[in-house]
Amino acid sequence: MIHTELLAIKAIPNPFIADNEYKVQWVGECDWIYRTTFRVEKVQAKYVLSFDGLDTFTKIYLNGALIGETENMVRVSVFTRQQIEVDEKILKYDTDNVLAIVFESAWKKGKALEEEYGKRNLWNGDSSRLYVRKAQYHYGWDWGPVLMTCGPWRDVRLEFYTSRISDVYVTSTLSEQNTNADLHIEASIEHATTDAEVKFVVTSPSGSPVKEIVSKIGNDSKAIATISIESPALWWPAGYGAQSLYTVNASIVNKTTKIHSVETKYGIRSVRLVQRPLKDQPGTSFFFEINGKRIFCGGANWIPADSFVTRITDEKYEQWIKLVSKERLDKELGSLCILIDDFL
């Protein structure tokens, strides 16, 4: 994030001291360029530039060629990271490649959008924020300052592969008495070869093997498997039981060769929203049952632990989550900025 970069070289004062917040407002009104170089060796593979988080309006250049644009800071999670397949005609081998990302001022872009589409009502902050897909607290909130950041706020990587699993999606069906469960597993494959298959391996929360199955890759580039489990270990909300998690491993295999594998965790549970007519009054009930048991849902809003989220360490997240769990709050709501990976 640009403010942390400027703080590191003492180009701006600490915005959390005295009235320094007002002295750094110029930062959010400027465009900024991040630039780096890297080298690669030529191999027979697909090259992909993966951006886990860019804030917000960007133009991405590789060796002077425009290869992508973004306008969404919160397009980031294990499901929606920005990926750009690199044209081999642009990529250079055994010499420096120059990656440059131009970050346009979100403040100015938002003002231009508001001018085009009209001003809308809101309860706090600058109204132009409603047109910008960016963490809204950057515009100021009742608990925090106005700090219009920009820059990469998650990892940027060059990936290369011949064939890979892009996603593993797991769902489950639990019997009424919780005595049996079916795991439904779907793996999405990129650039699958004709003789490749996908091997699924499920391991119990205790680490013992449950089942292994090999599935063919369909014409839709997906491999599907259903695995039945007797007397499954169930996932429960905090305070109601253990958070038992099964390990699901999916691997692309070509005869005896493992090409790529992805591993994920999954908790077997049933979730039901109960809305029944109320006796002698209008409306319905509204509560959840987990694994057939009524659950009290205590909720709280999560606000970022720092205005600059790149400064928050894994250890800091863990401390906050442990503190929340002690208060028997069953759910954290990531407000204003999507931080889903940090909670998994």
Tab-separated table of C-alpha atoms in Angstrom:
chain	number	residue	atom	x	y	z
A	1	MET	CA	0.000	0.000	0.000
A	2	ILE	CA	1.346	3.388	-0.986
A	3	HIS	CA	1.131	4.959	2.479
A	4	THR	CA	3.261	2.225	4.052
A	5	GLU	CA	5.827	2.600	1.257
A	6	LEU	CA	5.995	6.353	1.863
A	7	LEU	CA	6.183	5.886	5.619
A	8	ALA	CA	9.125	3.496	5.166
A	9	ILE	CA	11.173	6.171	3.388
A	10	LYS	CA	9.920	8.933	5.730
A	11	ALA	CA	8.221	10.779	2.859
A	12	ILE	CA	5.072	11.368	4.937
A	13	PRO	CA	4.423	11.792	8.671
A	14	ASN	CA	2.588	9.179	10.711
A	15	PRO	CA	-1.071	9.855	9.800
A	16	PHE	CA	-2.291	8.600	13.191
A	17	ILE	CA	-0.514	11.328	15.159
A	18	ALA	CA	-2.001	14.794	15.799
A	19	ASP	CA	-3.470	16.337	12.635
A	20	ASN	CA	-1.126	14.476	10.259
A	21	GLU	CA	-4.150	12.848	8.615
A	22	TYR	CA	-4.812	16.145	6.845
A	23	LYS	CA	-1.179	16.491	5.783
A	24	VAL	CA	-1.236	13.229	3.779
A	25	GLN	CA	-4.469	13.729	1.840
A	26	TRP	CA	-2.452	14.580	-1.279
A	27	VAL	CA	-1.349	10.934	-1.476
A	28	GLY	CA	-4.841	9.746	-2.432
A	29	GLU	CA	-5.179	12.430	-5.086
A	30	CYS	CA	-2.130	11.246	-7.056
A	31	ASP	CA	-1.553	8.412	-9.519
A	32	TRP	CA	1.229	5.994	-8.558
A	33	ILE	CA	3.317	3.462	-10.486
A	34	TYR	CA	4.679	0.235	-9.018
A	35	ARG	CA	7.452	-1.319	-11.102
A	36	THR	CA	9.571	-4.452	-10.782
A	37	THR	CA	11.691	-6.742	-12.951
A	38	PHE	CA	11.930	-10.517	-13.136
A	39	ARG	CA	13.562	-13.225	-15.236
A	40	VAL	CA	12.235	-16.550	-16.494
A	41	GLU	CA	13.657	-19.525	-18.323
A	42	LYS	CA	11.868	-20.818	-21.392
A	43	VAL	CA	9.876	-23.983	-20.706
A	44	GLN	CA	6.932	-25.631	-22.407
A	45	ALA	CA	4.238	-24.245	-20.164
A	46	LYS	CA	1.476	-21.691	-19.779
A	47	TYR	CA	2.556	-18.503	-18.012
A	48	VAL	CA	0.064	-16.647	-15.816
A	49	LEU	CA	0.463	-13.450	-13.817
A	50	SER	CA	-1.666	-13.784	-10.687
A	51	PHE	CA	-2.729	-10.725	-8.674
A	52	ASP	CA	-4.314	-11.575	-5.337
A	53	GLY	CA	-5.257	-7.973	-4.550
A	54	LEU	CA	-4.904	-4.658	-6.397
A	55	ASP	CA	-6.270	-1.387	-5.005
A	56	THR	CA	-8.234	-0.304	-7.141
A	57	PHE	CA	-8.141	1.253	-10.637
A	58	THR	CA	-5.117	-0.103	-12.472
A	59	LYS	CA	-3.512	-0.561	-15.845
A	60	ILE	CA	-1.053	-3.465	-15.961
A	61	TYR	CA	1.893	-3.371	-18.379
A	62	LEU	CA	4.415	-6.084	-19.198
A	63	ASN	CA	7.429	-4.905	-21.181
A	64	GLY	CA	5.472	-1.845	-22.245
A	65	ALA	CA	2.412	-3.771	-23.494
A	66	LEU	CA	-0.955	-3.275	-21.758
A	67	ILE	CA	-2.032	-6.751	-20.625
A	68	GLY	CA	-4.871	-6.004	-18.206
A	69	GLU	CA	-6.926	-3.493	-16.219
A	70	THR	CA	-8.769	-3.617	-12.911
A	71	GLU	CA	-11.406	-1.457	-11.236
A	72	ASN	CA	-12.220	-3.542	-8.184
A	73	MET	CA	-10.177	-3.724	-4.998
A	74	VAL	CA	-12.337	-6.392	-3.401
A	75	ARG	CA	-12.110	-8.847	-6.302
A	76	VAL	CA	-9.900	-10.993	-4.132
A	77	SER	CA	-10.257	-14.405	-2.516
A	78	VAL	CA	-9.313	-17.922	-3.274
A	79	PHE	CA	-12.192	-17.866	-5.758
A	80	THR	CA	-11.792	-14.557	-7.595
A	81	ARG	CA	-8.148	-13.531	-7.796
A	82	GLN	CA	-7.185	-11.665	-10.944
A	83	GLN	CA	-5.228	-13.841	-13.371
A	84	ILE	CA	-3.788	-12.847	-16.747
A	85	GLU	CA	-2.391	-15.400	-19.169
A	86	VAL	CA	0.851	-14.021	-20.562
A	87	ASP	CA	1.356	-13.882	-24.321
A	88	GLU	CA	4.683	-15.569	-25.130
A	89	LYS	CA	5.346	-12.869	-27.720
A	90	ILE	CA	5.513	-10.307	-24.905
A	91	LEU	CA	7.504	-12.376	-22.406
A	92	LYS	CA	11.314	-12.215	-22.596
A	93	TYR	CA	13.559	-15.131	-21.701
A	94	ASP	CA	16.894	-14.969	-19.876
A	95	THR	CA	16.720	-11.184	-19.600
A	96	ASP	CA	14.783	-8.678	-17.531
A	97	ASN	CA	11.025	-8.434	-17.921
A	98	VAL	CA	9.498	-5.181	-16.671
A	99	LEU	CA	6.137	-5.376	-14.896
A	100	ALA	CA	4.562	-1.973	-14.236
A	101	ILE	CA	1.197	-1.300	-12.574
A	102	VAL	CA	-0.293	2.161	-12.829
A	103	PHE	CA	-2.656	2.926	-9.950
A	104	GLU	CA	-5.026	5.754	-10.803
A	105	SER	CA	-6.422	7.911	-8.011
A	106	ALA	CA	-9.597	6.231	-6.755
A	107	TRP	CA	-10.643	9.581	-5.304
A	108	LYS	CA	-10.534	11.267	-8.724
A	109	LYS	CA	-12.102	8.276	-10.507
A	110	GLY	CA	-14.959	8.220	-8.006
A	111	LYS	CA	-15.560	11.942	-8.437
A	112	ALA	CA	-15.681	11.509	-12.220
A	113	LEU	CA	-18.192	8.656	-11.915
A	114	GLU	CA	-20.355	10.720	-9.564
A	115	GLU	CA	-20.273	13.618	-11.995
A	116	GLU	CA	-21.445	11.286	-14.781
A	117	TYR	CA	-24.157	9.366	-12.910
A	118	GLY	CA	-25.266	11.762	-10.188
A	119	LYS	CA	-24.851	12.254	-6.448
A	120	ARG	CA	-26.444	9.698	-4.123
A	121	ASN	CA	-27.417	9.944	-0.472
A	122	LEU	CA	-25.399	8.296	2.282
A	123	TRP	CA	-24.939	8.675	6.015
A	124	ASN	CA	-21.186	9.305	6.266
A	125	GLY	CA	-18.071	9.978	4.240
A	126	ASP	CA	-17.762	11.314	0.720
A	127	SER	CA	-20.682	10.277	-1.491
A	128	SER	CA	-18.439	9.466	-4.476
A	129	ARG	CA	-17.358	6.310	-2.615
A	130	LEU	CA	-20.640	4.668	-3.568
A	131	TYR	CA	-19.378	4.367	-7.152
A	132	VAL	CA	-16.051	2.779	-6.240
A	133	ARG	CA	-15.567	-0.921	-5.504
A	134	LYS	CA	-13.002	-0.236	-2.829
A	135	ALA	CA	-12.809	-0.666	0.945
A	136	GLN	CA	-15.237	2.036	2.014
A	137	TYR	CA	-13.449	2.844	5.263
A	138	HIS	CA	-10.644	4.378	3.188
A	139	TYR	CA	-12.999	7.344	2.769
A	140	GLY	CA	-13.232	7.694	6.542
A	141	TRP	CA	-15.602	6.133	9.059
A	142	ASP	CA	-16.813	6.920	12.534
A	143	TRP	CA	-13.883	4.911	13.889
A	144	GLY	CA	-11.131	5.746	11.400
A	145	PRO	CA	-9.386	8.452	9.334
A	146	VAL	CA	-9.592	9.288	5.622
A	147	LEU	CA	-6.636	7.465	4.044
A	148	MET	CA	-7.123	6.808	0.327
A	149	THR	CA	-4.606	4.069	-0.286
A	150	CYS	CA	-3.596	2.297	-3.462
A	151	GLY	CA	-1.113	-0.361	-4.493
A	152	PRO	CA	-0.802	-4.164	-4.369
A	153	TRP	CA	-2.246	-5.301	-1.058
A	154	ARG	CA	-1.821	-9.015	-1.656
A	155	ASP	CA	0.741	-11.165	-3.467
A	156	VAL	CA	1.692	-10.818	-7.135
A	157	ARG	CA	3.092	-13.991	-8.702
A	158	LEU	CA	4.220	-15.408	-12.029
A	159	GLU	CA	2.894	-18.958	-12.296
A	160	PHE	CA	3.588	-21.505	-14.998
A	161	TYR	CA	2.053	-24.903	-15.601
A	162	THR	CA	1.182	-27.501	-18.218
A	163	SER	CA	-2.038	-28.659	-16.552
A	164	ARG	CA	-3.467	-27.711	-13.173
A	165	ILE	CA	-6.456	-27.782	-10.831
A	166	SER	CA	-7.911	-24.292	-10.622
A	167	ASP	CA	-10.557	-25.046	-7.993
A	168	VAL	CA	-11.857	-27.797	-5.725
A	169	TYR	CA	-15.481	-27.392	-4.652
A	170	VAL	CA	-16.868	-29.595	-1.861
A	171	THR	CA	-20.442	-29.946	-0.619
A	172	SER	CA	-22.076	-32.560	1.589
A	173	THR	CA	-25.406	-34.250	2.216
A	174	LEU	CA	-26.055	-35.334	5.792
A	175	SER	CA	-28.701	-37.869	6.779
A	176	GLU	CA	-31.491	-36.806	9.149
A	177	GLN	CA	-30.020	-38.717	12.081
A	178	ASN	CA	-26.472	-37.535	11.248
A	179	THR	CA	-25.373	-41.139	10.840
A	180	ASN	CA	-24.204	-40.937	7.214
A	181	ALA	CA	-22.811	-38.272	4.922
A	182	ASP	CA	-21.985	-38.010	1.239
A	183	LEU	CA	-19.165	-35.745	0.175
A	184	HIS	CA	-19.636	-34.328	-3.319
A	185	ILE	CA	-16.316	-33.169	-4.782
A	186	GLU	CA	-15.796	-31.276	-8.020
A	187	ALA	CA	-12.369	-30.336	-9.400
A	188	SER	CA	-11.990	-27.833	-12.233
A	189	ILE	CA	-9.042	-28.487	-14.545
A	190	GLU	CA	-7.162	-26.110	-16.818
A	191	HIS	CA	-5.532	-27.540	-19.976
A	192	ALA	CA	-6.206	-31.185	-19.162
A	193	THR	CA	-4.507	-33.797	-21.339
A	194	THR	CA	-6.535	-36.619	-22.846
A	195	ASP	CA	-4.939	-39.363	-20.751
A	196	ALA	CA	-5.057	-37.522	-17.422
A	197	GLU	CA	-7.369	-38.361	-14.508
A	198	VAL	CA	-8.030	-36.898	-11.085
A	199	LYS	CA	-7.389	-38.833	-7.893
A	200	PHE	CA	-9.409	-37.754	-4.855
A	201	VAL	CA	-8.190	-38.712	-1.379
A	202	VAL	CA	-10.237	-37.941	1.752
A	203	THR	CA	-8.664	-38.037	5.197
A	204	SER	CA	-10.550	-37.906	8.515
A	205	PRO	CA	-10.033	-35.157	11.128
A	206	SER	CA	-7.864	-37.602	13.085
A	207	GLY	CA	-5.624	-38.179	10.062
A	208	SER	CA	-6.782	-41.675	9.126
A	209	PRO	CA	-7.626	-42.408	5.457
A	210	VAL	CA	-11.322	-42.471	4.566
A	211	LYS	CA	-11.432	-43.265	0.874
A	212	GLU	CA	-9.568	-42.850	-2.395
A	213	ILE	CA	-11.228	-42.641	-5.790
A	214	VAL	CA	-10.046	-41.871	-9.349
A	215	SER	CA	-12.327	-39.961	-11.728
A	216	LYS	CA	-12.077	-39.169	-15.403
A	217	ILE	CA	-12.018	-35.570	-16.599
A	218	GLY	CA	-15.177	-34.707	-18.550
A	219	ASN	CA	-15.594	-32.587	-21.645
A	220	ASP	CA	-16.423	-29.651	-19.356
A	221	SER	CA	-12.898	-29.926	-17.857
A	222	LYS	CA	-14.298	-31.118	-14.524
A	223	ALA	CA	-13.762	-34.284	-12.506
A	224	ILE	CA	-16.486	-35.318	-10.054
A	225	ALA	CA	-16.591	-37.803	-7.187
A	226	THR	CA	-19.013	-38.749	-4.398
A	227	ILE	CA	-17.611	-40.358	-1.256
A	228	SER	CA	-19.837	-41.863	1.440
A	229	ILE	CA	-18.819	-41.643	5.108
A	230	GLU	CA	-20.439	-43.594	7.943
A	231	SER	CA	-20.667	-42.001	11.400
A	232	PRO	CA	-19.054	-38.766	10.204
A	233	ALA	CA	-17.275	-36.389	12.571
A	234	LEU	CA	-19.393	-33.241	12.395
A	235	TRP	CA	-18.437	-29.590	12.342
A	236	TRP	CA	-20.108	-27.487	15.047
A	237	PRO	CA	-20.079	-23.751	15.791
A	238	ALA	CA	-17.839	-22.640	18.666
A	239	GLY	CA	-19.383	-23.595	21.982
A	240	TYR	CA	-21.533	-26.415	20.581
A	241	GLY	CA	-18.897	-29.014	19.732
A	242	ALA	CA	-15.684	-29.635	17.842
A	243	GLN	CA	-14.868	-27.944	14.535
A	244	SER	CA	-14.002	-31.253	12.860
A	245	LEU	CA	-12.484	-30.848	9.404
A	246	TYR	CA	-11.887	-33.489	6.749
A	247	THR	CA	-8.954	-33.087	4.353
A	248	VAL	CA	-9.770	-33.388	0.644
A	249	ASN	CA	-6.835	-33.804	-1.738
A	250	ALA	CA	-7.288	-33.708	-5.507
A	251	SER	CA	-4.406	-34.617	-7.830
A	252	ILE	CA	-4.080	-34.691	-11.608
A	253	VAL	CA	-2.383	-37.971	-12.461
A	254	ASN	CA	-1.043	-39.235	-15.760
A	255	LYS	CA	-0.513	-42.957	-15.321
A	256	THR	CA	1.815	-42.946	-12.293
A	257	THR	CA	2.938	-39.311	-12.540
A	258	LYS	CA	1.393	-36.639	-10.320
A	259	ILE	CA	1.117	-33.400	-12.318
A	260	HIS	CA	-0.566	-31.068	-9.843
A	261	SER	CA	-2.473	-31.329	-6.582
A	262	VAL	CA	-4.684	-29.110	-4.432
A	263	GLU	CA	-5.719	-29.696	-0.829
A	264	THR	CA	-8.619	-28.174	1.070
A	265	LYS	CA	-10.435	-28.635	4.384
A	266	TYR	CA	-14.150	-29.269	4.752
A	267	GLY	CA	-16.517	-29.495	7.712
A	268	ILE	CA	-19.504	-31.827	7.368
A	269	ARG	CA	-22.672	-30.187	8.699
A	270	SER	CA	-26.260	-29.394	7.843
A	271	VAL	CA	-27.554	-25.828	7.994
A	272	ARG	CA	-31.250	-24.972	8.032
A	273	LEU	CA	-32.956	-21.611	8.351
A	274	VAL	CA	-36.217	-22.163	10.230
A	275	GLN	CA	-39.044	-19.752	9.381
A	276	ARG	CA	-42.324	-20.941	10.862
A	277	PRO	CA	-45.562	-18.951	11.263
A	278	LEU	CA	-45.809	-17.380	14.712
A	279	LYS	CA	-48.743	-18.168	16.978
A	280	ASP	CA	-51.332	-15.382	17.329
A	281	GLN	CA	-49.133	-12.760	15.684
A	282	PRO	CA	-47.889	-11.889	12.190
A	283	GLY	CA	-44.526	-12.921	10.799
A	284	THR	CA	-42.355	-15.999	11.119
A	285	SER	CA	-39.570	-17.321	13.298
A	286	PHE	CA	-35.979	-16.779	12.165
A	287	PHE	CA	-33.308	-19.048	13.580
A	288	PHE	CA	-30.750	-21.576	12.403
A	289	GLU	CA	-30.368	-25.254	13.069
A	290	ILE	CA	-26.913	-26.788	12.685
A	291	ASN	CA	-26.918	-30.572	12.455
A	292	GLY	CA	-30.530	-30.475	13.678
A	293	LYS	CA	-29.729	-28.414	16.792
A	294	ARG	CA	-30.977	-24.862	17.376
A	295	ILE	CA	-28.094	-22.409	17.529
A	296	PHE	CA	-27.876	-19.039	19.198
A	297	CYS	CA	-26.074	-16.700	16.778
A	298	GLY	CA	-24.160	-13.901	18.452
A	299	GLY	CA	-22.762	-11.569	15.837
A	300	ALA	CA	-20.353	-8.675	15.615
A	301	ASN	CA	-18.951	-6.445	12.915
A	302	TRP	CA	-15.294	-6.924	12.137
A	303	ILE	CA	-13.521	-3.695	11.336
A	304	PRO	CA	-9.964	-3.815	9.951
A	305	ALA	CA	-7.370	-4.100	12.703
A	306	ASP	CA	-5.325	-1.450	10.882
A	307	SER	CA	-6.181	1.161	8.255
A	308	PHE	CA	-3.328	-0.398	6.251
A	309	VAL	CA	-4.253	-4.086	6.124
A	310	THR	CA	-0.842	-5.089	4.758
A	311	ARG	CA	0.586	-4.397	8.232
A	312	ILE	CA	-1.652	-6.952	9.931
A	313	THR	CA	0.268	-10.179	10.529
A	314	ASP	CA	-1.148	-13.699	10.737
A	315	GLU	CA	-0.287	-13.662	14.444
A	316	LYS	CA	-2.344	-10.501	14.938
A	317	TYR	CA	-5.339	-12.033	13.161
A	318	GLU	CA	-5.036	-15.130	15.323
A	319	GLN	CA	-4.987	-13.055	18.521
A	320	TRP	CA	-8.140	-11.178	17.507
A	321	ILE	CA	-10.018	-14.322	16.467
A	322	LYS	CA	-9.144	-16.049	19.739
A	323	LEU	CA	-10.404	-13.010	21.632
A	324	VAL	CA	-13.665	-13.087	19.673
A	325	SER	CA	-14.142	-16.822	20.259
A	326	LYS	CA	-13.787	-16.325	24.012
A	327	GLU	CA	-16.754	-13.999	23.894
A	328	ARG	CA	-18.856	-16.772	22.346
A	329	LEU	CA	-19.485	-14.820	19.170
A	330	ASP	CA	-20.228	-17.473	16.597
A	331	LYS	CA	-19.712	-15.324	13.562
A	332	GLU	CA	-17.342	-12.628	12.383
A	333	LEU	CA	-18.572	-10.313	9.669
A	334	GLY	CA	-15.789	-8.961	7.443
A	335	SER	CA	-17.038	-5.430	7.006
A	336	LEU	CA	-15.909	-2.967	4.382
A	337	CYS	CA	-13.100	-5.097	3.014
A	338	ILE	CA	-13.138	-8.763	2.011
A	339	LEU	CA	-10.606	-10.676	4.101
A	340	ILE	CA	-11.984	-14.182	3.621
A	341	ASP	CA	-8.617	-15.938	3.261
A	342	ASP	CA	-7.442	-14.615	6.625
A	343	PHE	CA	-10.363	-16.285	8.410
A	344	LEU	CA	-9.949	-19.718	6.827
